[in-house]
Amino acid sequence: MVEGKQAKEQWGSRWGLIFAAMGAAIGTGNIWRFPRETAVNGGGAFMIPWLLFLFSWSIPLLIAEFTIGKNTRFGTIGAFKKFAGKKYAWMGAWMMLVNIIIMFYYAVVMGWVLKYFTVAFSGELKAGVDTEAMWEGFITSPGQVVFFQLMAIGISTFVVYKGIAKGIERTNKILIPSMFVLLIIAALWALSLPGALNGLKYMFIVRPEHLGRAETWVSALSQSAFSTSAGFGMAITYAVYMRRKEDTTLNAVIAGLGNNAASLIAGIAVICTVFALSSTNVEAIGVMKSGNEGLAFIHLTRLFTMMPGGLVIAGVFFLAMAFAAITSMISGFEITVRNFMDHGWSRNKSLTVTSSCIFIFGLPSALIVLEGGIPAAFKNQDHVWSFGLIVSGMFVFFAVLKYGIDHFRETLVNTEWNDLYIGKWWVYIMYLFPLQFGFLMLWFFSQSISLHPDSWWNPLEPEGFATIVLQWGVALAILIRLNDWINEKPLAESDSRDGEIVEVEPE
Amino acid sequence: MIRRGLAILVILIALANTADATAYESRDVDNKQNENGFDEYFQEYFTYNSMMEAFGHLEANHPEIVKVYDLTATIDENRKGIPSETWDGHKVWAVKVSDGVDREPDYYSDPSEPVILLMGAHHGNEWTSFEVSLYYLFYLAENYGKPPTDNDNDGQVNEDTVDGVDNDGDGEVDEDEIEGRVTWLVDNREIWIVPMQNPDGVVADTRKNGRDTVPGLYGENVPTSGVNTNRNYPYMWGSPYDPQTGQTMDTPNPQASEYRGPKDGYDDDGDSWIREEYRPGIFRWINDPNNVDEDPVNGRDDDNDGNIDEDPDGGLSEPETLAISNLVELLDWNNDDKTDVITAISYHCFGEMILYPWGFDSEPTPNDGLFQYLGNEMSESNGYEVIQGVDLYPTSGDLDDWLYGSHNIMVYTFELGNDDDGYKVEEANIINISMMILPSQLYLTEMAPMIEVARERYIDSLDISLPMINHTQKKRITNSDFTYTVDVEVSNIENLEKGSIYLYYKVGESAEWKKMPMKERDSNHYRATIPRQSGGNHVYYYFEAKANYIEAVSQDGIIYVFSPKYGQHDPYSYFVDISLGDTFGAIAAMVMMMAFIFGIIYTGLGKSLKMAIDAEKRKSRA
């Protein structure tokens, strides 16, 4: 034992880990993004690639991340330093950077959800309310948006401050099952509405022409990737707190399947509500095609007001969404905090810095709102950095590749503690990673050009191509340059042989 | 005592006067809220010249609906030597108000638009009659094509249409007309107005026309004080003066006020010349005076030659009456010798009466019931007494008997004004009486097609069992996979022109209407099928049918349109939604997919969780 060690942090039980992983995975993306993507990409035709990519991208990646994290017992930067080599610390830094940048705007989004949860219970929601005006009014009043952003950050900070067992684990163990129950209630209510059958038809009937569109496949892959938080660094980070005997394969499968299971329930709740309460299918389809915030805060809110009892369901729905958002936020916080702690800071100090940064750098996303209530900064950041996740995933692949994929599988994955034996197939799937990555990136880049034929080269075009190149370029350049500096920072020693984590004060 | 008596007397006199007050005098003359824009022209009487100016003004301002005609120009001077202008050098002017007059040939008669003829001043001293005619002319021309307007500036638009009733209960009657109604009437009727049939009489302020001499029995010139143009029509012309009753029907006396004009003396049917063999093998033509004027106009074939009334013995000797006769004969679109004029009104003064044929006999016309019905309907807005012409006094050779007897036109004579008004109402009351008469003019104009049918079938009202199209719209929103079946049920199908029901539909508000015939399914059910449309479209539809030669009328839930009629039903419409799969196969596919997806995820999850639970048990035991 070394002097001055901090209390060891560990998941109290397997379920703590599982719920935490699911919580991290299940976020607003499951609830408003999945139904929209399904609806827009041919229903059943979307679900086929979506399921496929769960098994060909998300779960394999989660397995790899869990394994790396458990093995190195460091957050993303440390993991890359130790696993891939010091030259590649910047890759871990990229993962952390992408994660924290996403947190900047995710806190704002969680603020929106919290606001609407309060709206649902305030009685402000009545039939005939102009929900579009309500949304616009909210988003253009900086005081309100920032207030709820602060609330979101405050809640997350508090949970993360409490640490792994008392904070993150306990919170997830309460919120995740509750969230499932709430989503099931919402889904059952939606199914009880006359006309819900149309929603089910739209969601599940395979519209085969969509299978031929590249966009369907790309959307399925990106949805699967974002939704499960594979490549986020969450799995690496949470694996740091695994018990020695903890499994890293079956848990990955459970986390992935659990994430998709939540998506399905949320999808039914959302899509069936929309189809049941819209007067025509054409209208319903239009609603589904609207943007994510629009769907949740304008259309669904309006639709809820149309049914008696809808107001209760609105509360249920937004509460579920709030739970999902909280559990995702805390994972984001922990990823960054872990990296600071790995380099010697205390949890408190790391948390303070992290929270402050998230608040300050989240202000543009909170405040920059264009005419008509369009949060431009948020849209830009979401557009640029959510795909940064995919790059992170590639870095993980790279790390595994450097180790030797099959070697990795045989020695690190298939340990005596893993409940699921991973066969050779996993190696082949990993080799598919570059392909999937390339496919996705190519499509992403070409879309940001083709959708903005006149302005893609303009860095000020929020959803164009130039802004991606600019921001990624700058980030990568800085991180790579800083690689040596990062490496100068010593890692707090960890002793993984007896499975206990010991943290050391910097000398 | 005396004072009280005087007071009572004053009150009685006042009461007596109010009892005499006509309906229109109850209108607020000074505070009229219903100023029509053209009222300024009716502050004093028109003259022949100012009327011509007004015609020019109207024709210039409304060239697409107003056309001025010189009826006397249609007279062939060579035929009987009747001049193509009046004896004093005036013209008998007519104005046609209808759509398309600027594009049509002269005296064109649109087969789909019934013709209404209104005339004033057969008797030149009855000035009220031409004012009322001119007021209707201005009313139609100036209101045509106007958007809905708040004419009386009370904040409401079109709340008191011209029907003689105070629809909005504000104490004013008919002050805010529905402009669309006027537009529709002008678009769907042909209204001919002849304000001064006897311009010589108007100018000279005499009852009869301006003729000075007439040919006597031996061709000599006999002086006359003019011909009574309303006794100069051929039907029953020349009926004897009845000394017993002292009633004048028409008279051969050139000085009498009812002078009917000279005998005809022309062999109209050209049968008076016969070829005679006066010596063997040698033929000559001689004139048989018995074959001149041998078949007067009385509805009978007097000379047994197979033709009826082809050689009248009198009537139409004056340019004024010949002008009218030519007009009536010219308005015949298919040249079947049946005029297209359906209804007519001739204005006279005074008496507050509405008169209908016959004038020459107390026998009722075959359409007596209809005449009374229509007369009563028109009387509602003015309170005039509706009687057969003969019951006022017998006449013969007058316009009404001839228009009805020879041409089957449903014609009325209005005696305008009461004793106080006389032949010329006070100038301050011109507008009032014109407004009071307006509803009856509009009524006869609008109802013309139904009047025609009722007349043909000798129905005594306008309840003429028009075919009605009944349709119940399906409530289901159709989807893109299905065609939309439109079913209608037709009542009174015997009045429907076979094969004349059409369905009009258009896809999208700004599309063109498409037309398709509706097919007969059984005795009175017709069907049409609107083809499949893609999702997201609004489809509009309506029906159109002909009751022999008039359009089916809109009732509740039924559609009717050539051009949208005022107050008309909107077309039906339905929205084509997108189908998500209504077949059994689609539902099955959905269920299978749900089972598949849920199966993989949830059984996978369940199995994994079970594995984890078992593993934990194992590990904790270990």
mmCIF file of C-alpha atoms in Angstrom, chain A residues 89-287:
data_model
loop_
_atom_site.group_PDB
_atom_site.id
_atom_site.type_symbol
_atom_site.label_atom_id
_atom_site.label_comp_id
_atom_site.label_asym_id
_atom_site.label_seq_id
_atom_site.Cartn_x
_atom_site.Cartn_y
_atom_site.Cartn_z
ATOM 1 C CA ALA A 89 -1.772 9.460 -25.983
ATOM 2 C CA TRP A 90 -3.342 12.134 -28.117
ATOM 3 C CA MET A 91 -5.862 9.615 -29.342
ATOM 4 C CA GLY A 92 -7.083 9.164 -25.812
ATOM 5 C CA ALA A 93 -7.045 12.912 -25.486
ATOM 6 C CA TRP A 94 -9.205 13.153 -28.597
ATOM 7 C CA MET A 95 -11.690 10.808 -27.022
ATOM 8 C CA MET A 96 -11.839 12.937 -23.932
ATOM 9 C CA LEU A 97 -12.068 16.101 -25.983
ATOM 10 C CA VAL A 98 -14.924 14.811 -28.097
ATOM 11 C CA ASN A 99 -16.660 13.685 -24.982
ATOM 12 C CA ILE A 100 -16.371 16.971 -23.163
ATOM 13 C CA ILE A 101 -17.325 19.025 -26.161
ATOM 14 C CA ILE A 102 -20.432 16.928 -26.486
ATOM 15 C CA MET A 103 -21.080 17.539 -22.809
ATOM 16 C CA PHE A 104 -20.970 21.269 -23.430
ATOM 17 C CA TYR A 105 -24.160 21.110 -25.451
ATOM 18 C CA TYR A 106 -25.619 18.022 -23.899
ATOM 19 C CA ALA A 107 -26.014 19.950 -20.653
ATOM 20 C CA VAL A 108 -28.048 22.531 -22.514
ATOM 21 C CA VAL A 109 -30.229 19.824 -24.015
ATOM 22 C CA MET A 110 -30.715 18.225 -20.655
ATOM 23 C CA GLY A 111 -31.745 21.674 -19.447
ATOM 24 C CA TRP A 112 -34.448 21.714 -22.135
ATOM 25 C CA VAL A 113 -35.708 18.364 -20.989
ATOM 26 C CA LEU A 114 -35.811 19.513 -17.374
ATOM 27 C CA LYS A 115 -37.720 22.605 -18.425
ATOM 28 C CA TYR A 116 -40.323 20.596 -20.251
ATOM 29 C CA PHE A 117 -40.643 18.229 -17.361
ATOM 30 C CA THR A 118 -41.548 21.210 -15.197
ATOM 31 C CA VAL A 119 -43.885 22.468 -17.893
ATOM 32 C CA ALA A 120 -45.711 19.167 -17.916
ATOM 33 C CA PHE A 121 -46.381 19.458 -14.222
ATOM 34 C CA SER A 122 -47.046 23.159 -14.076
ATOM 35 C CA GLY A 123 -50.372 22.918 -15.843
ATOM 36 C CA GLU A 124 -49.099 25.158 -18.586
ATOM 37 C CA LEU A 125 -49.909 22.442 -21.044
ATOM 38 C CA LYS A 126 -53.499 22.622 -22.096
ATOM 39 C CA ALA A 127 -55.345 21.755 -25.226
ATOM 40 C CA GLY A 128 -54.942 24.435 -27.826
ATOM 41 C CA VAL A 129 -51.652 25.738 -26.489
ATOM 42 C CA ASP A 130 -49.377 26.882 -29.264
ATOM 43 C CA THR A 131 -46.476 24.651 -28.493
ATOM 44 C CA GLU A 132 -44.347 26.097 -31.237
ATOM 45 C CA ALA A 133 -44.661 29.526 -29.716
ATOM 46 C CA MET A 134 -43.980 28.094 -26.300
ATOM 47 C CA TRP A 135 -40.780 26.472 -27.532
ATOM 48 C CA GLU A 136 -39.669 29.558 -29.340
ATOM 49 C CA GLY A 137 -40.413 31.665 -26.325
ATOM 50 C CA PHE A 138 -38.400 29.374 -24.121
ATOM 51 C CA ILE A 139 -35.399 28.975 -26.315
ATOM 52 C CA THR A 140 -35.086 32.643 -26.994
ATOM 53 C CA SER A 141 -35.105 33.594 -23.345
ATOM 54 C CA PRO A 142 -31.500 33.140 -22.248
ATOM 55 C CA GLY A 143 -32.346 33.427 -18.596
ATOM 56 C CA GLN A 144 -34.497 30.333 -18.666
ATOM 57 C CA VAL A 145 -32.202 28.265 -20.852
ATOM 58 C CA VAL A 146 -29.146 29.016 -18.764
ATOM 59 C CA PHE A 147 -31.055 28.404 -15.564
ATOM 60 C CA PHE A 148 -31.963 24.907 -16.642
ATOM 61 C CA GLN A 149 -28.514 24.305 -18.045
ATOM 62 C CA LEU A 150 -27.136 25.153 -14.630
ATOM 63 C CA MET A 151 -29.663 22.865 -13.008
ATOM 64 C CA ALA A 152 -28.557 20.027 -15.263
ATOM 65 C CA ILE A 153 -24.912 20.625 -14.543
ATOM 66 C CA GLY A 154 -25.649 20.992 -10.852
ATOM 67 C CA ILE A 155 -27.446 17.675 -10.637
ATOM 68 C CA SER A 156 -24.761 15.866 -12.589
ATOM 69 C CA THR A 157 -21.982 17.444 -10.583
ATOM 70 C CA PHE A 158 -23.611 16.397 -7.376
ATOM 71 C CA VAL A 159 -23.973 12.790 -8.482
ATOM 72 C CA VAL A 160 -20.444 12.537 -9.801
ATOM 73 C CA TYR A 161 -19.103 14.205 -6.672
ATOM 74 C CA LYS A 162 -20.562 11.397 -4.685
ATOM 75 C CA GLY A 163 -18.325 9.020 -6.516
ATOM 76 C CA ILE A 164 -18.828 5.716 -8.191
ATOM 77 C CA ALA A 165 -20.633 3.641 -5.672
ATOM 78 C CA LYS A 166 -22.614 6.236 -3.817
ATOM 79 C CA GLY A 167 -23.187 8.550 -6.712
ATOM 80 C CA ILE A 168 -23.168 7.050 -10.144
ATOM 81 C CA GLU A 169 -24.052 3.501 -9.258
ATOM 82 C CA ARG A 170 -26.821 4.339 -6.867
ATOM 83 C CA THR A 171 -28.332 6.917 -9.164
ATOM 84 C CA ASN A 172 -28.369 4.540 -12.095
ATOM 85 C CA LYS A 173 -29.795 1.705 -10.102
ATOM 86 C CA ILE A 174 -32.768 3.885 -9.237
ATOM 87 C CA LEU A 175 -33.206 5.819 -12.399
ATOM 88 C CA ILE A 176 -32.732 3.174 -15.046
ATOM 89 C CA PRO A 177 -35.389 0.746 -13.898
ATOM 90 C CA SER A 178 -37.692 3.687 -13.244
ATOM 91 C CA MET A 179 -37.022 4.994 -16.687
ATOM 92 C CA PHE A 180 -37.899 1.657 -18.202
ATOM 93 C CA VAL A 181 -41.121 1.564 -16.272
ATOM 94 C CA LEU A 182 -42.011 5.082 -17.342
ATOM 95 C CA LEU A 183 -41.251 4.316 -20.957
ATOM 96 C CA ILE A 184 -43.367 1.185 -20.804
ATOM 97 C CA ILE A 185 -46.240 3.198 -19.354
ATOM 98 C CA ALA A 186 -45.904 5.749 -22.112
ATOM 99 C CA ALA A 187 -45.748 3.013 -24.737
ATOM 100 C CA LEU A 188 -48.789 1.218 -23.397
ATOM 101 C CA TRP A 189 -50.765 4.423 -23.315
ATOM 102 C CA ALA A 190 -49.730 5.168 -26.871
ATOM 103 C CA LEU A 191 -50.801 1.688 -27.949
ATOM 104 C CA SER A 192 -54.189 2.195 -26.374
ATOM 105 C CA LEU A 193 -54.958 5.149 -28.582
ATOM 106 C CA PRO A 194 -57.109 4.511 -31.633
ATOM 107 C CA GLY A 195 -54.919 4.849 -34.665
ATOM 108 C CA ALA A 196 -51.836 3.569 -32.905
ATOM 109 C CA LEU A 197 -51.847 0.693 -35.326
ATOM 110 C CA ASN A 198 -50.786 3.078 -38.063
ATOM 111 C CA GLY A 199 -47.763 3.956 -36.008
ATOM 112 C CA LEU A 200 -46.823 0.349 -35.600
ATOM 113 C CA LYS A 201 -47.268 -0.196 -39.296
ATOM 114 C CA TYR A 202 -45.052 2.712 -40.118
ATOM 115 C CA MET A 203 -42.453 1.597 -37.653
ATOM 116 C CA PHE A 204 -42.223 -2.070 -38.419
ATOM 117 C CA ILE A 205 -43.367 -2.800 -41.924
ATOM 118 C CA VAL A 206 -40.336 -3.178 -44.103
ATOM 119 C CA ARG A 207 -40.339 -0.636 -46.908
ATOM 120 C CA PRO A 208 -37.762 -2.391 -49.014
ATOM 121 C CA GLU A 209 -36.883 0.492 -51.255
ATOM 122 C CA HIS A 210 -35.136 2.048 -48.313
ATOM 123 C CA LEU A 211 -32.749 -0.855 -48.057
ATOM 124 C CA GLY A 212 -31.303 0.234 -51.333
ATOM 125 C CA ARG A 213 -30.503 3.715 -50.143
ATOM 126 C CA ALA A 214 -27.077 4.374 -48.709
ATOM 127 C CA GLU A 215 -28.633 6.844 -46.349
ATOM 128 C CA THR A 216 -30.612 4.145 -44.599
ATOM 129 C CA TRP A 217 -27.496 2.171 -43.855
ATOM 130 C CA VAL A 218 -25.530 5.163 -42.796
ATOM 131 C CA SER A 219 -28.306 6.352 -40.526
ATOM 132 C CA ALA A 220 -28.567 2.911 -38.976
ATOM 133 C CA LEU A 221 -24.865 2.751 -38.347
ATOM 134 C CA SER A 222 -24.643 6.220 -36.906
ATOM 135 C CA GLN A 223 -27.714 5.638 -34.775
ATOM 136 C CA SER A 224 -26.278 2.443 -33.420
ATOM 137 C CA ALA A 225 -22.929 4.041 -32.745
ATOM 138 C CA PHE A 226 -24.254 7.177 -31.038
ATOM 139 C CA SER A 227 -26.927 5.440 -29.158
ATOM 140 C CA THR A 228 -24.800 2.833 -27.450
ATOM 141 C CA SER A 229 -22.042 5.301 -26.643
ATOM 142 C CA ALA A 230 -19.590 2.886 -28.149
ATOM 143 C CA GLY A 231 -16.392 4.784 -28.775
ATOM 144 C CA PHE A 232 -17.358 7.413 -26.293
ATOM 145 C CA GLY A 233 -14.804 6.358 -23.745
ATOM 146 C CA MET A 234 -17.558 5.561 -21.311
ATOM 147 C CA ALA A 235 -16.853 1.861 -21.405
ATOM 148 C CA ILE A 236 -13.152 2.376 -20.864
ATOM 149 C CA THR A 237 -13.828 4.670 -17.956
ATOM 150 C CA TYR A 238 -16.475 2.569 -16.276
ATOM 151 C CA ALA A 239 -14.299 -0.514 -16.706
ATOM 152 C CA VAL A 240 -11.689 1.171 -14.525
ATOM 153 C CA TYR A 241 -13.967 0.539 -11.544
ATOM 154 C CA MET A 242 -14.729 -3.054 -12.343
ATOM 155 C CA ARG A 243 -14.097 -5.706 -9.763
ATOM 156 C CA ARG A 244 -11.302 -8.059 -10.523
ATOM 157 C CA LYS A 245 -13.591 -10.834 -11.465
ATOM 158 C CA GLU A 246 -15.839 -8.673 -13.559
ATOM 159 C CA ASP A 247 -16.863 -9.867 -16.999
ATOM 160 C CA THR A 248 -16.238 -7.629 -19.993
ATOM 161 C CA THR A 249 -18.067 -9.469 -22.715
ATOM 162 C CA LEU A 250 -21.477 -10.438 -21.512
ATOM 163 C CA ASN A 251 -21.819 -7.050 -19.858
ATOM 164 C CA ALA A 252 -21.126 -5.388 -23.166
ATOM 165 C CA VAL A 253 -23.795 -7.471 -24.817
ATOM 166 C CA ILE A 254 -26.277 -6.673 -22.062
ATOM 167 C CA ALA A 255 -25.515 -2.976 -22.253
ATOM 168 C CA GLY A 256 -25.940 -2.965 -26.016
ATOM 169 C CA LEU A 257 -29.130 -4.997 -26.026
ATOM 170 C CA GLY A 258 -30.508 -2.991 -23.154
ATOM 171 C CA ASN A 259 -29.897 0.188 -25.075
ATOM 172 C CA ASN A 260 -31.753 -1.127 -28.097
ATOM 173 C CA ALA A 261 -34.545 -2.471 -25.953
ATOM 174 C CA ALA A 262 -35.087 1.008 -24.530
ATOM 175 C CA SER A 263 -35.048 2.428 -28.033
ATOM 176 C CA LEU A 264 -37.792 0.078 -29.086
ATOM 177 C CA ILE A 265 -40.081 1.010 -26.231
ATOM 178 C CA ALA A 266 -39.417 4.703 -26.655
ATOM 179 C CA GLY A 267 -39.956 4.319 -30.377
ATOM 180 C CA ILE A 268 -43.344 2.744 -29.900
ATOM 181 C CA ALA A 269 -44.329 5.405 -27.399
ATOM 182 C CA VAL A 270 -43.339 8.252 -29.667
ATOM 183 C CA ILE A 271 -44.375 6.924 -33.057
ATOM 184 C CA CYS A 272 -47.704 5.508 -31.970
ATOM 185 C CA THR A 273 -48.584 8.724 -30.187
ATOM 186 C CA VAL A 274 -47.786 10.752 -33.243
ATOM 187 C CA PHE A 275 -49.774 8.547 -35.593
ATOM 188 C CA ALA A 276 -52.709 8.148 -33.274
ATOM 189 C CA LEU A 277 -53.108 11.835 -32.603
ATOM 190 C CA SER A 278 -52.370 13.226 -36.030
ATOM 191 C CA SER A 279 -55.388 13.634 -38.221
ATOM 192 C CA THR A 280 -53.824 12.060 -41.257
ATOM 193 C CA ASN A 281 -50.889 9.815 -41.960
ATOM 194 C CA VAL A 282 -49.376 12.495 -44.095
ATOM 195 C CA GLU A 283 -49.386 14.847 -41.147
ATOM 196 C CA ALA A 284 -47.905 12.210 -38.876
ATOM 197 C CA ILE A 285 -45.096 11.506 -41.294
ATOM 198 C CA GLY A 286 -44.387 15.207 -41.479
ATOM 199 C CA VAL A 287 -44.178 15.397 -37.711
#
